[in-house]
Amino acid sequence: QMSRLGNLWRSTTGQLGATVSGLLKSTCPGTQRDMVRLRLQRFGVRNNPFYRIVAADSRWPRDGKALEYLGTYNPHPNKHNEKIITINFDRVKHWLVVGAQPTERVAKILGGANILPAKLEFRQRAPKKAKGAE
């Protein structure tokens, strides 16, 4: 379904898709273009993390340099019991159109913001073994 979103966005932007591809080629030459990820960069102190949502090459370290900063995510609730998330919608859509792949956590955040389809997660547990059976 994500490819449908990309095609829809490309069709509504017209020439922008070609321009964006040119910018991405100049930023990440060669085969590296397929390695851009939308992921979280950790900041803050011990037991009190704060994250930036960034577009970065998948081979770069988690807290290393980023191609672009796209927003923030604070997992600790404030006094009103709200987790604060800021997202630059236009730039996130841009990176999704040019082929950036979000990590699981960022995809979940973007699903909550209605940028990506929210997918349901079903975790299967291993069946319990009987005590007498081997």
Coordinates of C-alpha atoms in Angstrom, one line a residue, residues 17 31-32 39 50 62 66 72 81 91 101 119 123 133-134:
G17 CA 9.1 14.0 -8.7
T31 CA 23.4 2.8 -5.6
Q32 CA 23.3 4.6 -2.2
R39 CA 14.7 6.8 11.6
F50 CA 14.4 12.5 23.3
R62 CA 22.3 6.0 14.7
A66 CA 21.6 13.1 8.9
T72 CA 10.9 15.3 17.0
N81 CA -0.3 12.8 29.7
R91 CA 9.4 16.8 3.8
Q101 CA 12.2 3.4 3.9
K119 CA -0.9 -1.6 10.0
R123 CA 2.4 -11.1 17.6
A133 CA 5.8 -34.2 26.4
E134 CA 9.2 -33.5 24.8

